[in-house]
XYZ file of C-alpha atoms in Angstrom:
344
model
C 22.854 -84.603 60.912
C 25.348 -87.080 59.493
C 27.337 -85.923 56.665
C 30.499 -87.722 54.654
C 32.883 -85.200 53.733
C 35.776 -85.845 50.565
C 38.324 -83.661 50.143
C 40.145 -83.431 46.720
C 41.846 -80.366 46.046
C 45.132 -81.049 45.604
C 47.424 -84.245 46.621
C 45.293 -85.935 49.566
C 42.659 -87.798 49.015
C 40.847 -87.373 52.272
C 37.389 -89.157 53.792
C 35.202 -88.209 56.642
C 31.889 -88.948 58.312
C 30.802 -86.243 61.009
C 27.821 -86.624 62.774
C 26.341 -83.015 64.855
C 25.541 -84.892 67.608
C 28.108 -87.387 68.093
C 31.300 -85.530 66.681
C 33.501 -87.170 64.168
C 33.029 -90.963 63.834
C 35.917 -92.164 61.196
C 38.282 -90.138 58.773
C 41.064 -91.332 56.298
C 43.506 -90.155 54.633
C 45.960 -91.107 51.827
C 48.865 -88.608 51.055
C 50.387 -88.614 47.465
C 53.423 -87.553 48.822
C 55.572 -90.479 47.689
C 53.802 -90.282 44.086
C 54.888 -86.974 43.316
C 58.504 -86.697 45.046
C 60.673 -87.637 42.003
C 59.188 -84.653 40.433
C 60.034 -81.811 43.278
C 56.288 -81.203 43.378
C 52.651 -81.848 42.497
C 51.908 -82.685 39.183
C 48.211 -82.196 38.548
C 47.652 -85.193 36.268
C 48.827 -87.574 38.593
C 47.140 -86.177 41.266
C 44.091 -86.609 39.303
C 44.432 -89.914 38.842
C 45.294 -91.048 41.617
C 42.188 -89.490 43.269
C 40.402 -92.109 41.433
C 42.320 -94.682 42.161
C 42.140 -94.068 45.900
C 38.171 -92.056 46.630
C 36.117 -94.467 46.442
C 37.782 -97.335 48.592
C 38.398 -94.480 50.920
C 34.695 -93.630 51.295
C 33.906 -97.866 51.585
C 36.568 -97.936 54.470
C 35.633 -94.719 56.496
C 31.499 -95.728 56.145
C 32.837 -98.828 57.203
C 34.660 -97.812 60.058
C 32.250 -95.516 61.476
C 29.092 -98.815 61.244
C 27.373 -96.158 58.674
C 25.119 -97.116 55.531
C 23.832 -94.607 52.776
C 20.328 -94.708 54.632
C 22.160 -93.175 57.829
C 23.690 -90.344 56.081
C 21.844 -86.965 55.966
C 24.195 -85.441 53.148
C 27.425 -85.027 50.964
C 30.328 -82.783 51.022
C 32.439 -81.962 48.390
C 35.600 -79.507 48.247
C 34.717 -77.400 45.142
C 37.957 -74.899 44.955
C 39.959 -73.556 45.284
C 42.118 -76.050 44.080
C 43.392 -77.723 41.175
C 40.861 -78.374 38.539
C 41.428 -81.706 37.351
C 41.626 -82.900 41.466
C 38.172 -80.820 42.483
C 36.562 -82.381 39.905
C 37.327 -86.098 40.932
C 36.056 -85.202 44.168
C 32.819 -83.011 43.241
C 31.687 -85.990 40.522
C 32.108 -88.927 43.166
C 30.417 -86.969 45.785
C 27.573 -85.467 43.536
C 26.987 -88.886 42.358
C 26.804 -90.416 45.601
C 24.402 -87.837 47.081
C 22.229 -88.536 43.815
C 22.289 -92.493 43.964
C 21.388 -92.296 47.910
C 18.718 -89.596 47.432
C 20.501 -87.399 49.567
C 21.793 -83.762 49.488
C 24.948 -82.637 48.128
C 26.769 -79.015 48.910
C 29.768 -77.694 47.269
C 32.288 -76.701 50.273
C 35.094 -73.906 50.297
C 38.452 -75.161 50.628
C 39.586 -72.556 52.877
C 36.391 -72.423 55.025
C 36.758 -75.775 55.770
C 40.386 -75.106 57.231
C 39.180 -72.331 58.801
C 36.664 -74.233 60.629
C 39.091 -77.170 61.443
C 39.602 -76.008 64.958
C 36.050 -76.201 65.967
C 36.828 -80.311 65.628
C 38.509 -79.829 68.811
C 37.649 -80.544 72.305
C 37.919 -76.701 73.397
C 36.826 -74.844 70.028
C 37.359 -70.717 69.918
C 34.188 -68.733 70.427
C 32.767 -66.244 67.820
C 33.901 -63.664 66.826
C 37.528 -64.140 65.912
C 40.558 -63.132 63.902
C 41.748 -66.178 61.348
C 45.182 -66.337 59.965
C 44.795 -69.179 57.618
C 48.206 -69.989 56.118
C 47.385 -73.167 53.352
C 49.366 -73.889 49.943
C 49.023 -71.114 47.542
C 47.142 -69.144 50.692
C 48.300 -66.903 53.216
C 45.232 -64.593 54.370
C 44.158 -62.844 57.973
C 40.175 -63.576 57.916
C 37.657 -61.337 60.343
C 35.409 -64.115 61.576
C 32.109 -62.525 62.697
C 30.145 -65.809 63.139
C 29.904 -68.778 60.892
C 29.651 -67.854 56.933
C 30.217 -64.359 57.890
C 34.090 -63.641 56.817
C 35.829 -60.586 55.850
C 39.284 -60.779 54.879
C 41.486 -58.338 56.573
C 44.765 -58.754 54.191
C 46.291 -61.295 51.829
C 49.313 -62.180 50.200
C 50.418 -60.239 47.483
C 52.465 -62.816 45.854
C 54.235 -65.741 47.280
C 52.109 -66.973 50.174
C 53.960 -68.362 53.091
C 53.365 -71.975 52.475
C 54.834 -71.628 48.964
C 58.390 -69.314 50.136
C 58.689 -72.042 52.595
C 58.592 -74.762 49.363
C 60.590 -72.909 47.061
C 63.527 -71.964 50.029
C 63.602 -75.609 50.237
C 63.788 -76.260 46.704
C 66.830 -73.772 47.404
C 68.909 -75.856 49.522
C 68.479 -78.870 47.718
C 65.747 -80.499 50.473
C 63.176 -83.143 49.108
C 59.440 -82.738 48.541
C 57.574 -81.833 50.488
C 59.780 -78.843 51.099
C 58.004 -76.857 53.999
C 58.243 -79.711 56.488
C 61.878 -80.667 55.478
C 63.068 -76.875 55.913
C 61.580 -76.532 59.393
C 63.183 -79.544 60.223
C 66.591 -78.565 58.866
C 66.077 -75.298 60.414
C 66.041 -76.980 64.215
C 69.966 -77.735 63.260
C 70.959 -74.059 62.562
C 71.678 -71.215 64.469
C 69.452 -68.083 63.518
C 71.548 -65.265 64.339
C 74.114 -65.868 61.909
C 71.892 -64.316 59.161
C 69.587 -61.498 59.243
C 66.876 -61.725 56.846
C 64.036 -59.466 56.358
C 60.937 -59.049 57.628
C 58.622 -57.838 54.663
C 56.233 -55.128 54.699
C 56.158 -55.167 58.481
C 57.779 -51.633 58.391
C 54.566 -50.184 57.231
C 50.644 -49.888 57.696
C 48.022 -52.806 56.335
C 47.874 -56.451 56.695
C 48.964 -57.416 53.608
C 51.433 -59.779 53.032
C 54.503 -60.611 50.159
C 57.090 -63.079 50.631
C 58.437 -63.011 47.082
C 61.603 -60.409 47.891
C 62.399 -62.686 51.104
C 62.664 -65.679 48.322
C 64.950 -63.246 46.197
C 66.932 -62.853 49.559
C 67.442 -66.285 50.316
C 68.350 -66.541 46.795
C 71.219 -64.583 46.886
C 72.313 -65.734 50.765
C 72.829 -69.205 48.959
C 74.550 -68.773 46.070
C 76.863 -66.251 47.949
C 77.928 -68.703 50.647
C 77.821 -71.903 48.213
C 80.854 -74.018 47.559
C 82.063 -75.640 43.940
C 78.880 -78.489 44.197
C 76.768 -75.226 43.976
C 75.262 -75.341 47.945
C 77.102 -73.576 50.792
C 78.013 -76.714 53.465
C 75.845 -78.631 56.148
C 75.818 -76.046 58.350
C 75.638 -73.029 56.663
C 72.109 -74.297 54.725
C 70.793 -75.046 58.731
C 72.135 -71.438 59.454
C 70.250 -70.416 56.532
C 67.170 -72.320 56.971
C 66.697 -71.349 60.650
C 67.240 -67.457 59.643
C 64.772 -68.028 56.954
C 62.276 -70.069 59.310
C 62.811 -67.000 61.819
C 61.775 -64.228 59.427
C 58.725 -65.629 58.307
C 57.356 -66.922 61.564
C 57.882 -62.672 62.990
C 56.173 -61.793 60.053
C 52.858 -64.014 60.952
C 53.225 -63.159 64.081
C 53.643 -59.072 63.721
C 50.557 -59.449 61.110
C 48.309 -61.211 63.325
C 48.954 -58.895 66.914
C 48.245 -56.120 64.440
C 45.554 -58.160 63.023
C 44.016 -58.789 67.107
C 44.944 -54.838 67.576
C 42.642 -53.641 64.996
C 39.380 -56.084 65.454
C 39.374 -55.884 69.384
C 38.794 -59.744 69.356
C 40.965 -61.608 71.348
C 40.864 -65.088 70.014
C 43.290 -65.721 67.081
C 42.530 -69.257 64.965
C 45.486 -70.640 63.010
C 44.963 -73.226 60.424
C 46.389 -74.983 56.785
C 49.462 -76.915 56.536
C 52.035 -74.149 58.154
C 49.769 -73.506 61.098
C 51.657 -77.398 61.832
C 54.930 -75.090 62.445
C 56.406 -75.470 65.754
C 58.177 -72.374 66.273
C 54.970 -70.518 64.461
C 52.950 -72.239 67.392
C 55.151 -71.352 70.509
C 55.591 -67.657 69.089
C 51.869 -66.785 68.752
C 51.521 -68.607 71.923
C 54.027 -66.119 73.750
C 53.032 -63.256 72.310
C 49.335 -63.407 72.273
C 49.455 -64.138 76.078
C 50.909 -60.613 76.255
C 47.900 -58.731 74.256
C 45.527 -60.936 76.601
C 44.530 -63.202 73.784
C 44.021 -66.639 73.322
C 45.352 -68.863 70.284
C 43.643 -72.061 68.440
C 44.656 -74.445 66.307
C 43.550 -77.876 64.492
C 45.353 -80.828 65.976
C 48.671 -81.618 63.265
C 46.600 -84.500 61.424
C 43.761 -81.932 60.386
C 46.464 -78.593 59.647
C 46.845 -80.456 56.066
C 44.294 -81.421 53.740
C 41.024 -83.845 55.123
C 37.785 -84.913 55.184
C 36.857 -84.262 58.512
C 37.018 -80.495 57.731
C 35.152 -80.796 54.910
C 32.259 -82.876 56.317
C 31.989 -80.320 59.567
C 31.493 -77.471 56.824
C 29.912 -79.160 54.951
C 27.347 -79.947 57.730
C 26.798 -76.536 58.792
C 25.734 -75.433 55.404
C 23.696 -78.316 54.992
C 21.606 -77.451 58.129
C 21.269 -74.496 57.191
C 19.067 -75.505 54.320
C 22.246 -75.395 51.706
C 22.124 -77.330 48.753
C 24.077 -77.905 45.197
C 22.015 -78.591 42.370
C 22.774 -81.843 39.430
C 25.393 -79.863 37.484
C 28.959 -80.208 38.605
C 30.687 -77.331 38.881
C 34.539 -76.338 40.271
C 36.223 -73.015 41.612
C 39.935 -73.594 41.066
C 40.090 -69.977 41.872
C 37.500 -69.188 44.039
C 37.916 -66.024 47.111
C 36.304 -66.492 50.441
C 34.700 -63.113 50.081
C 32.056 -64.791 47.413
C 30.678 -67.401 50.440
C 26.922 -66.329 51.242
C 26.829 -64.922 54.318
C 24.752 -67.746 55.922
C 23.747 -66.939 59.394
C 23.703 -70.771 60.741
């Protein structure tokens, strides 16, 4: 089955064609990063519109690029939330239409399933079952994977989800969009030990998460080291970035062994845009290795927003006799826990 996949949700306008038998035969991607970094963030109107601007010369390139034509194509896949409205519904339109002009099927595609299932793009994907700590935007959840379409999720963020304390910590220390990436990188400069931050709700039972008292705390760090400009100097915002950096990576990472404890699985999945983290990476890594589990992640280009997840969900739902009807409709807000339980 050959199926193009478009991803919308949010600021990447991303294209893919995956085929089941020969893998993934083009992707593309175009990141509105540059659009929306004079405002400190995404601004959903312009990420809208854009979308136009850039989908459909996307999906011409990528068909082109893979030697595909409508007639080869088996089916369309659409992100349909979560997301932001305006965005999913540039992307659900285009791709319902398409599927309707080629005589095709179309299927509406979870965000966060699709990120989920990013690492079975790989060479050496995990094998069912496994725990999934999927760490994306607005998301930060711990997912019991029992086979494909069959999720539970274990715990969630309460509040601030790890991708977004990462933004706003940034936003902080002065650092240009995209924060998360900048902060990380800032962070390599500093020197950990010279502040203690906490570790939240580690000290207790569950696998819940909430980041937004660890925002409070970095709060409060800066303004009580800043100079007369209003940010404490070079060094002091590495020192601060690195201790922040530190206590949310332990936090993943004391989540997910307990996460590994409690299933009995020993195959953890990382994926979304923070599952990119180095130091996230090397510390699951280590102390996986020591419970006797195994780790697994997307490749960098697919921990962000794409196509190429899309279309491989997309796929599976599709062959398992999936389909979206005429009407368009989007999930801005839309939990994993809702997914029919398809047994592929």
């Amino acid at each position: 089955m050959r199926v193009l996949g478009i991803e919308t949700s949010c600021d990447e306008t991303g294209v893919a064609i995956y085929d089941s038998e020969a893998g993934l035969l083009g992707h593309a991607l175009f990141s509105q990063v540059g659009l929306h970094a004079d405002y400190g963030g995404v601004v959903p109107e312009l990420a809208s519109r854009d979308h136009v601007r850039k989908l459909l010369p996307l999906v011409h390139q990528v068909m082109a690029k893979s030697n595909t034509q409508p007639s080869d194509l088996d089916g369309v896949a659409y992100t349909a939330g979560p997301g932001l409205v305006g965005a999913l519904m540039v992307g659900a339109c285009a791709g319902r239409a398409l599927a309707y002009g080629w005589d095709i099927p179309a299927v509406a595609v979870h965000h966060m399933e699709g990120h989920l299932l990013a690492p079975m793009l790989e060479e050496n994907p995990p094998a069912f079952p496994f725990v999934a700590l999927l760490v994306s935007g607005g998301h930060t959840q711990l997912v019991e994977v029992c086979d494909l379409g069959d999720y539970e999720v274990m715990g969630e963020s309460l509040d601030d989800a790890a991708g977004e304390a990462f933004d706003k910590a940034a936003k902080m220390l002065d650092l240009d969009y995209p924060g998360g990436p900048r902060l990380a990188a800032l962070a390599e400069k500093g020197d950990s030990k010279r502040f203690t931050f906490p570790r939240p709700m580690t000290d207790r039972p569950g696998l819940d998460f909430s980041f937004s008292g660890l925002k409070t705390y970095t709060l409060t760090t800066v303004r009580k080291n800043a100079l007369e400009d209003g940010l404490p100097d070079e060094q002091t915002c590495a020192d601060i970035a690195a201790a922040f950096q530190e206590a949310v990576v332990d936090t993943l990472v004391i989540k997910c062994r307990r996460a590994i404890k409690t299933s009995g699985y020993k195959t953890l999945v990382i994926a979304g845009g923070v599952s990119a983290n180095r130091l996230l990476r090397e510390r699951l890594e280590v102390s996986l290795r020591k419970d006797g589990a195994s780790v697994y992640y997307p490749r960098h280009e697919f921990c962000t927003d794409n196509g190429a997840m899309i279309a491989y969900a997309g796929g599976l739902r599709l062959q398992a006799g999936e389909r979206t009807g005429l009407a368009v409709d989007v999930r801005p807000r839309w939990p994993m826990i809702e997914l029919p339980k398809t047994k592929f």
